[in-house]
Coordinates of C-alpha atoms in Angstrom, one line a residue:
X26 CA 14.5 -23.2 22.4
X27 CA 14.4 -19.8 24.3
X28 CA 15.2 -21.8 27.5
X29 CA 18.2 -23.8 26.1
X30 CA 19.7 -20.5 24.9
X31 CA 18.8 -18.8 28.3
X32 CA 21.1 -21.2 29.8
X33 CA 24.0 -21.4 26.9
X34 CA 24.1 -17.3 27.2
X35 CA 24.7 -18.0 31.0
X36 CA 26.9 -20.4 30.5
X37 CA 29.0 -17.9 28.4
X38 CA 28.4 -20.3 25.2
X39 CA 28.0 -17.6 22.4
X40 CA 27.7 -20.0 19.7
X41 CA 25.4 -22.5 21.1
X42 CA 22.9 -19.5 21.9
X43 CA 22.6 -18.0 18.8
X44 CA 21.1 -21.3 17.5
X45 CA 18.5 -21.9 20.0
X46 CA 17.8 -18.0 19.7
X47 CA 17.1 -18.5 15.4
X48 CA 15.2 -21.4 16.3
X49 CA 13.1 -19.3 18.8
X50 CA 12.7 -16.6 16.5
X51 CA 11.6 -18.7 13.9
X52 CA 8.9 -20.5 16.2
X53 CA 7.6 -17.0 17.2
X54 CA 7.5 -16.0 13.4
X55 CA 5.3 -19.2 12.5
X56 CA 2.4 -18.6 15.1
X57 CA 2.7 -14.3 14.2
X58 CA 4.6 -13.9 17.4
X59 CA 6.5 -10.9 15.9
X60 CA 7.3 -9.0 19.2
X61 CA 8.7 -11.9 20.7
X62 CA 10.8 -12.9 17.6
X63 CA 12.3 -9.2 17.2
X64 CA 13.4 -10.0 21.0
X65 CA 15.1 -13.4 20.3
X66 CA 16.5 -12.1 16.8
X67 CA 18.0 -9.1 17.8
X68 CA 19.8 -11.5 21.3
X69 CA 21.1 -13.9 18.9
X70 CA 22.5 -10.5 16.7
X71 CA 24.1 -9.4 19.5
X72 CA 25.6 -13.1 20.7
X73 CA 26.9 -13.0 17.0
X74 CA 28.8 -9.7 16.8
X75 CA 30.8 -11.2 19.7
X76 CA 32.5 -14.1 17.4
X77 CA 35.5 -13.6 14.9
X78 CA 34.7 -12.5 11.7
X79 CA 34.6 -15.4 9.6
X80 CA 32.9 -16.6 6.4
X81 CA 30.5 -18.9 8.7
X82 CA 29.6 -15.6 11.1
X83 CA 28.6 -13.8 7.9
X84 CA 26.2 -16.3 6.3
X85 CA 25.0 -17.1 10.1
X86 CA 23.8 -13.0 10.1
X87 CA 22.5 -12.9 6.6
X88 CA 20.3 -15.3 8.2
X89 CA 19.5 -13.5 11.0
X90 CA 19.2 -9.7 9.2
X91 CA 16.3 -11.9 6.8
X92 CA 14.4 -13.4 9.8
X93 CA 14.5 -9.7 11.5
X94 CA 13.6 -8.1 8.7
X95 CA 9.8 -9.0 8.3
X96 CA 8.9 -9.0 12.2
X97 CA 10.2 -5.4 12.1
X98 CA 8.4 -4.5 9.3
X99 CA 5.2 -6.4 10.8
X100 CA 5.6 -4.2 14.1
X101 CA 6.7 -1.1 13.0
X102 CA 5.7 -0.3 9.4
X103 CA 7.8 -0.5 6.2
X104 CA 8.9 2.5 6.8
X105 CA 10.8 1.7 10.6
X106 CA 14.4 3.1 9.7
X107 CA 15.3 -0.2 11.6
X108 CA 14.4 -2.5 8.8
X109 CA 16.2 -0.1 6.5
X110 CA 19.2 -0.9 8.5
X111 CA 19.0 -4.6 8.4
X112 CA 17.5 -5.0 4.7
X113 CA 21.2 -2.5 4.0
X114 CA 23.4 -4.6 5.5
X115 CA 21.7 -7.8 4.3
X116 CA 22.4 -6.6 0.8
X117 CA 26.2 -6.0 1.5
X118 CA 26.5 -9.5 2.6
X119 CA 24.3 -10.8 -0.4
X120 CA 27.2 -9.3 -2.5
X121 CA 29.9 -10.2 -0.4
X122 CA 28.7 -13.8 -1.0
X123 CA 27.1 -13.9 -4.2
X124 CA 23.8 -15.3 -2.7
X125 CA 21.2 -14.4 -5.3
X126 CA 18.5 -16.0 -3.7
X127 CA 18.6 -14.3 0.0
X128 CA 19.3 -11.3 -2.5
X129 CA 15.9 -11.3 -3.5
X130 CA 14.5 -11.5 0.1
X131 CA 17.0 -8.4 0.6
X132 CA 15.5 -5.9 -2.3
X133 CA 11.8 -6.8 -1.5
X134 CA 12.7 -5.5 1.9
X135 CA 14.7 -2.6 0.6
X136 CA 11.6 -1.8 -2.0
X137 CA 8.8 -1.9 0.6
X138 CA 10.9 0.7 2.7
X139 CA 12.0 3.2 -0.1
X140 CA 8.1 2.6 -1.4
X141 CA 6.3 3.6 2.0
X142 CA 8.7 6.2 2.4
X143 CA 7.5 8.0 -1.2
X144 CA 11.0 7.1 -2.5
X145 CA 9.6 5.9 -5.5
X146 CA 12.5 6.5 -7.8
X147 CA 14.8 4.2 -5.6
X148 CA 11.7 2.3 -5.3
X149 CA 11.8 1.5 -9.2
X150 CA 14.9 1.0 -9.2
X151 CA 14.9 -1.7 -6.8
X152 CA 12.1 -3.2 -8.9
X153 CA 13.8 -2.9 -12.1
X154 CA 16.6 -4.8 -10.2
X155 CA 14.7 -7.5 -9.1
X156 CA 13.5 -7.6 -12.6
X157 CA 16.8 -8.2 -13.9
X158 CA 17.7 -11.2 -11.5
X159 CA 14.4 -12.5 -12.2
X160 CA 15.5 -13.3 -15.8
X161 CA 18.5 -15.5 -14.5
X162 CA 16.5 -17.7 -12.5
X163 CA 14.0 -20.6 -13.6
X164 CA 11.9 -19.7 -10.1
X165 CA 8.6 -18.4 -10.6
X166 CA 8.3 -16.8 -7.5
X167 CA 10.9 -14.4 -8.3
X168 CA 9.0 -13.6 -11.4
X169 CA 6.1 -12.7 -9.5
X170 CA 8.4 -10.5 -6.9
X171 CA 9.7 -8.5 -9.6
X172 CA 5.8 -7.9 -11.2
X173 CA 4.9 -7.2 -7.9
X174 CA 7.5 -4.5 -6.9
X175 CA 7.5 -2.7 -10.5
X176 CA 3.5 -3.1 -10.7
X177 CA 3.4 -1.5 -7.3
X178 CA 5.7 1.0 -7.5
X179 CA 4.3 2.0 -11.2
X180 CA 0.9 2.6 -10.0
X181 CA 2.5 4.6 -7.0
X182 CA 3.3 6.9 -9.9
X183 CA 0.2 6.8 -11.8
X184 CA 1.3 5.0 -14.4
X185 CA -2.0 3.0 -14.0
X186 CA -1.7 0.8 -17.8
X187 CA 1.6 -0.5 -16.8
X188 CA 1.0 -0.9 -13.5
X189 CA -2.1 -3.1 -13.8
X190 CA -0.3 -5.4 -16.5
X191 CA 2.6 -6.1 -13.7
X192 CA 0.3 -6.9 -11.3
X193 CA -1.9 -8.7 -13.5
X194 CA 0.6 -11.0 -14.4
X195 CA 2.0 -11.7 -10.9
X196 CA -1.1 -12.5 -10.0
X197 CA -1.7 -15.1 -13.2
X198 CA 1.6 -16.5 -12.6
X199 CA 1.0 -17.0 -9.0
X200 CA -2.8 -18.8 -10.0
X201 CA -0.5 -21.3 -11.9
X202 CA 1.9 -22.4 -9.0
X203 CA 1.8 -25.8 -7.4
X204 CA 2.3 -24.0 -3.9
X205 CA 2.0 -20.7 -2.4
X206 CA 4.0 -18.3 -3.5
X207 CA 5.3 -16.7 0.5
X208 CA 7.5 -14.1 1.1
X209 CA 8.6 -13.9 4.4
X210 CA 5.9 -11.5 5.6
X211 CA 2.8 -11.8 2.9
X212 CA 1.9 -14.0 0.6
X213 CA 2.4 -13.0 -3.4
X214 CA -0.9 -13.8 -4.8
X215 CA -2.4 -11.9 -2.1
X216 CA -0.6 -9.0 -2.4
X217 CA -0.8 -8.9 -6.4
X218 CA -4.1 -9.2 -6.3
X219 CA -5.6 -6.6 -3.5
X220 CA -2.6 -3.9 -5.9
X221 CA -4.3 -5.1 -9.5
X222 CA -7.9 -4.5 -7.8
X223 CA -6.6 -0.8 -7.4
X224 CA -5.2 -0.2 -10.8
X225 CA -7.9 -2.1 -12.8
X226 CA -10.7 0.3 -10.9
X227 CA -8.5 3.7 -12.0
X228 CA -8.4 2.2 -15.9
X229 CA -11.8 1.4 -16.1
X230 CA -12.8 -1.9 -15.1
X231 CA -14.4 -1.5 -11.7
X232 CA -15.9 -5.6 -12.1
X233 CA -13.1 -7.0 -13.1
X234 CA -11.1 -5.2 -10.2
X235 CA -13.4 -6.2 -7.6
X236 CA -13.5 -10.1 -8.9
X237 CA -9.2 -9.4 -8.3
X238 CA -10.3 -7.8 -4.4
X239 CA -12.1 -10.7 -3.6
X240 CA -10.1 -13.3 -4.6
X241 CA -7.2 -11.5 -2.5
X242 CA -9.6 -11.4 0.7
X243 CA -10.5 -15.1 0.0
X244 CA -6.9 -16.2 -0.1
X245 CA -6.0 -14.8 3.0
X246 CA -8.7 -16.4 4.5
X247 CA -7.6 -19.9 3.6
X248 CA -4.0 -19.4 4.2
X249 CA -4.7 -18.2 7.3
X250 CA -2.1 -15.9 7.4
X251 CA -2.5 -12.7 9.9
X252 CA -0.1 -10.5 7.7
X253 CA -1.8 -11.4 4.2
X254 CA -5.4 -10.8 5.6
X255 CA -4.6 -7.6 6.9
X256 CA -3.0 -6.2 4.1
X257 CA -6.0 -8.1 1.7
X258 CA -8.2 -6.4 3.7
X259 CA -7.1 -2.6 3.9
X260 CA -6.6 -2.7 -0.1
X261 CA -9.9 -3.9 -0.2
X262 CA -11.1 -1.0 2.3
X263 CA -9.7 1.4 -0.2
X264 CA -10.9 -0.3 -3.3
X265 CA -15.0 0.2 -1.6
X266 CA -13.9 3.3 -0.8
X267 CA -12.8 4.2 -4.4
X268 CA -16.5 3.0 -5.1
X269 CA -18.1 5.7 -2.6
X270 CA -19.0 2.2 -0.8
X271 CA -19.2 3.2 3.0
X272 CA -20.7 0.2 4.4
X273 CA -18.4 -2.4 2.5
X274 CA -15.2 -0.3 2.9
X275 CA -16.4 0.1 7.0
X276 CA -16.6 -4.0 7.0
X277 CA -13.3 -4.3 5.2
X278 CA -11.8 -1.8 7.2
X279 CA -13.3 -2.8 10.9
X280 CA -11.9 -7.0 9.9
X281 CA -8.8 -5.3 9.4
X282 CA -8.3 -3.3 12.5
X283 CA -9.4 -6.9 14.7
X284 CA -6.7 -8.4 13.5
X285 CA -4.2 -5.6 13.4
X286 CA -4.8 -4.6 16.9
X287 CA -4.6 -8.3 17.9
X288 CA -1.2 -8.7 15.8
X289 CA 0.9 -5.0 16.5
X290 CA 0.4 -4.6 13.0
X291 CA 1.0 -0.4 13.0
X292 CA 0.9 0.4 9.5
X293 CA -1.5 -1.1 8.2
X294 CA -3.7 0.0 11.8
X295 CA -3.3 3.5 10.8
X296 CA -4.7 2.6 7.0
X297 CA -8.0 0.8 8.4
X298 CA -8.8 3.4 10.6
X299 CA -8.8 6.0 8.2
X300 CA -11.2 4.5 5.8
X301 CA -12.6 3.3 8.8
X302 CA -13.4 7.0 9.6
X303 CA -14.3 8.3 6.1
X304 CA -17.3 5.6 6.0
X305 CA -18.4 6.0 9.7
X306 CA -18.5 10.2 8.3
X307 CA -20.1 9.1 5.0
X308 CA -23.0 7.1 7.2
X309 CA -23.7 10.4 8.9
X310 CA -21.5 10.8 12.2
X311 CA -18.8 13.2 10.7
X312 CA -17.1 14.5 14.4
X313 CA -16.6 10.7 14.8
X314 CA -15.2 10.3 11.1
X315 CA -13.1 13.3 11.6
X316 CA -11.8 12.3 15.2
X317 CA -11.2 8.0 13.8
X318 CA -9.2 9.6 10.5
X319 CA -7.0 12.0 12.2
X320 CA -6.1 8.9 14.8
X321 CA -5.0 6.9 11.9
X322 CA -2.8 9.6 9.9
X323 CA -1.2 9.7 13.5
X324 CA -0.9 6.4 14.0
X325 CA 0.7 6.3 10.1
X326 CA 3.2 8.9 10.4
X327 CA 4.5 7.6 13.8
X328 CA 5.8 4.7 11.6
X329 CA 7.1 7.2 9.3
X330 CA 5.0 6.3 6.2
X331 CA 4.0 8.8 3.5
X332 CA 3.0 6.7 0.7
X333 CA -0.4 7.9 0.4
X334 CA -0.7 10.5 1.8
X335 CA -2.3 13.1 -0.3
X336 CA -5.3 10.6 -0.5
X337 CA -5.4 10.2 3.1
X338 CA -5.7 13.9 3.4
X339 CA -8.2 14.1 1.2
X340 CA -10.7 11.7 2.6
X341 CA -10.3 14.3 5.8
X342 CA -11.1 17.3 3.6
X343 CA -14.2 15.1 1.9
X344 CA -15.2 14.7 5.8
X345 CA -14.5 18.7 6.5
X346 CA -16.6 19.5 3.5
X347 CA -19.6 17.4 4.4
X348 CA -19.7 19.1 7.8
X349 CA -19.9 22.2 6.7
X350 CA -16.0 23.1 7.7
X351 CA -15.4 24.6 4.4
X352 CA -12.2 27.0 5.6
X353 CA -11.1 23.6 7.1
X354 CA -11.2 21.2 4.1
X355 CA -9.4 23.9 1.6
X356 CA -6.8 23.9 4.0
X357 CA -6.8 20.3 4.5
X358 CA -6.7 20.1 0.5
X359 CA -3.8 22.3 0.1
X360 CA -1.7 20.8 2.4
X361 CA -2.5 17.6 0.3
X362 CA -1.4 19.2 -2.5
X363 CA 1.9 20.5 -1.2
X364 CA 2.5 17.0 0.1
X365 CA 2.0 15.3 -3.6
X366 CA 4.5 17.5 -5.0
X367 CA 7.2 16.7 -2.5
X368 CA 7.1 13.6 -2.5
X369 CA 6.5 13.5 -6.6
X370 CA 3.1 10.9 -5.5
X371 CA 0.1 12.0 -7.8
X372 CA -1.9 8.9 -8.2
X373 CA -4.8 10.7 -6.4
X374 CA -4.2 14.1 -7.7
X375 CA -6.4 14.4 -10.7
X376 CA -9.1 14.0 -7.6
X377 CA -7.8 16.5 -5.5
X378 CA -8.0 18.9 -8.2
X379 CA -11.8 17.9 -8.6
X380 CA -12.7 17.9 -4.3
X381 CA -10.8 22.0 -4.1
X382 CA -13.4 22.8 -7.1
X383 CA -16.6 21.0 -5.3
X384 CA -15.2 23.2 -2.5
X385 CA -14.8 26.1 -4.2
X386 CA -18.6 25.8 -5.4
X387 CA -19.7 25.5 -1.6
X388 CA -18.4 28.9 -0.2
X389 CA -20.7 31.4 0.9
X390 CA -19.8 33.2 -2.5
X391 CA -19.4 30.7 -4.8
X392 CA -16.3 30.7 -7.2
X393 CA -17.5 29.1 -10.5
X394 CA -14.7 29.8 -12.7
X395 CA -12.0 29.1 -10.1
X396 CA -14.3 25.6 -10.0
X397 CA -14.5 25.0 -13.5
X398 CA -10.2 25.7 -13.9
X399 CA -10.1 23.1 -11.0
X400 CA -12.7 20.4 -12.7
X401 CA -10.7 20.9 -16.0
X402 CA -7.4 20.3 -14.4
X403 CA -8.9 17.2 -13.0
X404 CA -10.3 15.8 -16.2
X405 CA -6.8 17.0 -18.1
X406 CA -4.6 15.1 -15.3
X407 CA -6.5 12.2 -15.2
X408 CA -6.6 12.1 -19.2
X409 CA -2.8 12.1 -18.9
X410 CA -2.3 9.1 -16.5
X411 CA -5.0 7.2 -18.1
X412 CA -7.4 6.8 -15.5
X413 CA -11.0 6.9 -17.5
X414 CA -12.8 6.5 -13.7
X415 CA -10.9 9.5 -12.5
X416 CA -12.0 11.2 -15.6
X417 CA -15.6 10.0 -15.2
X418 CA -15.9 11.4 -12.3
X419 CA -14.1 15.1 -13.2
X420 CA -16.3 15.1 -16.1
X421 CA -20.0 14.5 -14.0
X422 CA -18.7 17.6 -12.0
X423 CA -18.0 20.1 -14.6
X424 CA -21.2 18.6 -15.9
X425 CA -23.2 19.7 -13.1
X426 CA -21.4 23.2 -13.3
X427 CA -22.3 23.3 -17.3
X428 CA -25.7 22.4 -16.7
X429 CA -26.3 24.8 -14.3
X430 CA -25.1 27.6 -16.9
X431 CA -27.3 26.5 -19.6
X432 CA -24.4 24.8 -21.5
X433 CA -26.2 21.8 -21.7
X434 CA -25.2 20.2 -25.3
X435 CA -21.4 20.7 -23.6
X436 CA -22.4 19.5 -20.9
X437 CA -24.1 15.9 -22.5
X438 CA -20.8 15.6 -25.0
X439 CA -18.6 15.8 -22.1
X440 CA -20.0 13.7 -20.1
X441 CA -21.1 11.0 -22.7
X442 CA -17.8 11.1 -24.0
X443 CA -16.2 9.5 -21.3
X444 CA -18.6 7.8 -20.5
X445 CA -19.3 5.9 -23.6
X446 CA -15.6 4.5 -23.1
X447 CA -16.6 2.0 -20.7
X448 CA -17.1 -1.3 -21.2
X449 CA -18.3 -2.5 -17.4
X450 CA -19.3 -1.2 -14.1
X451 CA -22.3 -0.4 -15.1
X452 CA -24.5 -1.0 -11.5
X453 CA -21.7 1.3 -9.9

């Protein structure tokens, strides 16, 4: 089709080009051909602006903007301010017409930008909307959409309870489906899946989340779809990584960066080779896991992302602290800080309280109340959003601290306490 519309934009035949140049577009999509689709897309775009304005040109772009939208986002992150563009003007048209079903296409688009840009209260919004529609439709799949944009987006703003039952139940209504559940980029279950893995782990049910992790990765697999495995694949990176797994989350992480490097796949590039770099550090080579981690925040933040980002940050001050750069990781853990604030994302923060007190234990002169302040505001923050792991693991530190003072029987109740709240995980 690229050829016939070659020859029909020579031939001055605006109309004739623009379908040949969908139809190309489309062929590139199905075989993960997103360069060349963003190339044939954005011709036909252009050969459309050229025709009257007319109902037909309008649906014809609506079209066009929602077969764009994915490639862009494949190439150049959620966060390209390209795909904002098209996903914005998509939804003007969607209202202009009253189409509620490309409308749905249009918001996913719209929430996956405003997500990975940390805009997470246009982000809920957008999910709350999607919500709504949902409601008015019989289709499943939008059902599972609108759990998956909400669940996503709640756990984004550690509202980990809520957040695992969205995801959770996309994922059960997706099991229940007599076909796959596709966007236009990734497929549903996947994506419900690898996100419920995350927020099950942070409320205490580390076995049941990695049963969800697996079943994401094993999906993938069998559908075969470049987008879905490399996004099943860098959840499940982080997820080992959660675990302290090195060795699984460098497996997850090094599939993930084959397939992302072979696809163009920026975003979710710069994710794999951070965790890529935290477990090379945690097996022992830390100037290569500091040098692989700083390549992937760059490679990140040249698609504009900043979802994240405090936990990024972290696993470079984990690496800073481990060899021996002490000055370096309490700068690296500040900055962290500063970032979470600004961009209101504290999903990781009850942890970044509890690395700046391991830190403060390791200077030269040790600062044990400092340490302690930090470890309690870890164990409070966590108590707050409800993540008993996160807790776990603020209470073993101020545990160490307490035994070290002699407060022992504080030390046991503490820890116990939390402890004796869990119900699974125990081999972890």
């Amino acid at each position: 089709p690229e050829i016939v519309a070659y020859h029909y934009s020579e031939a001055d035949c605006p109309e004739q080009a623009i379908t040949y140049l969908h139809q190309a577009g489309r062929r590139a999509q199905q075989r993960s051909a997103h360069v060349e689709a963003i190339a044939h897309l954005t011709k036909a775009l252009k050969n459309l602006a050229t025709l009257p304005e007319t109902a037909e040109r309008s649906k014809d772009e609506l079209e066009m903007l929602l077969a764009l939208g994915p490639s862009l986002i494949a190439i150049k992150g959620y966060a390209a301010q390209e795909a904002e563009q098209r996903y914005s003007r998509a939804r003007v048209l969607c209202r202009q017409m009253g189409e509620t079903a490309q409308l749905f296409q249009t918001l996913l688009g719209l929430w996956g930008f405003y997500l990975v840009r940390a805009n997470h209260q246009e982000a809920l919004k957008v999910g709350k909307e999607l919500l709504e529609l949902a409601h008015g439709t019989p289709d499943t799949i939008y059902r599972i959409q609108s759990h998956l944009t909400l669940g996503g987006t709640l756990f984004c703003l550690a509202e980990f309870v809520p957040a695992s039952e969205h995801l959770e139940k996309g994922a059960e209504l997706y099991a229940h489906q007599n076909h796959r559940a596709y966007t236009s980029l990734a497929d549903l279950g996947v994506f419900c899946s690898a996100w419920a893995s995350q927020a099950l782990w942070h409320i205490g049910y580390p076995d049941r989340a990695l049963t969800r992790s697996r079943e994401a990765v094993k999906l993938s697999e069998e559908l075969a779809h470049p987008f879905s495995m490399a996004l099943a694949l860098n959840y499940a990176a982080i997820f080992h990584q959660f675990r302290r797994e090195p060795e699984a989350a460098y497996q997850r992480a090094e599939a993930a960066i084959v397939i992302c490097k072979a696809q163009k796949f920026a975003y979710y590039l710069g994710w794999a080779k951070i965790i890529r770099g935290w477990a090379i550090a945690e097996q022992g080579d830390c100037d290569e896991g500091e040098a692989v981690i700083q390549s992937g925040l760059r490679t990140l933040q040249d698609t504009g992302a900043k979802r994240s980002m405090p936990y990024y940050r972290s696993l470079l001050a984990e690496v800073y602290s481990k060899s021996g750069q002490l000055e370096k990781g309490m700068q690296t853990i500040s900055a962290a800080f500063v970032e979470a604030e600004n961009i209101g994302e504290r999903w990781w923060e009850a942890e970044l309280y509890r690395l700046k007190g391991a830190l403060l234990l390791r200077q030269s002169t040790p600062d044990a109340i400092r340490a302690e302040d930090c470890f309690q505001q870890a164990l409070s923050v966590a108590r707050r959003q409800q993540s008993i792991t996160l807790e776990l693991r603020a209470a073993k530190s101020l545990y160490h601290l307490w035994q070290q003072q002699g407060k022992r029987d504080n030390a046991r109740q503490l820890l116990f306490g939390v402890y004796n709240r869990l119900t699974e995980g125990f081999d972890t």
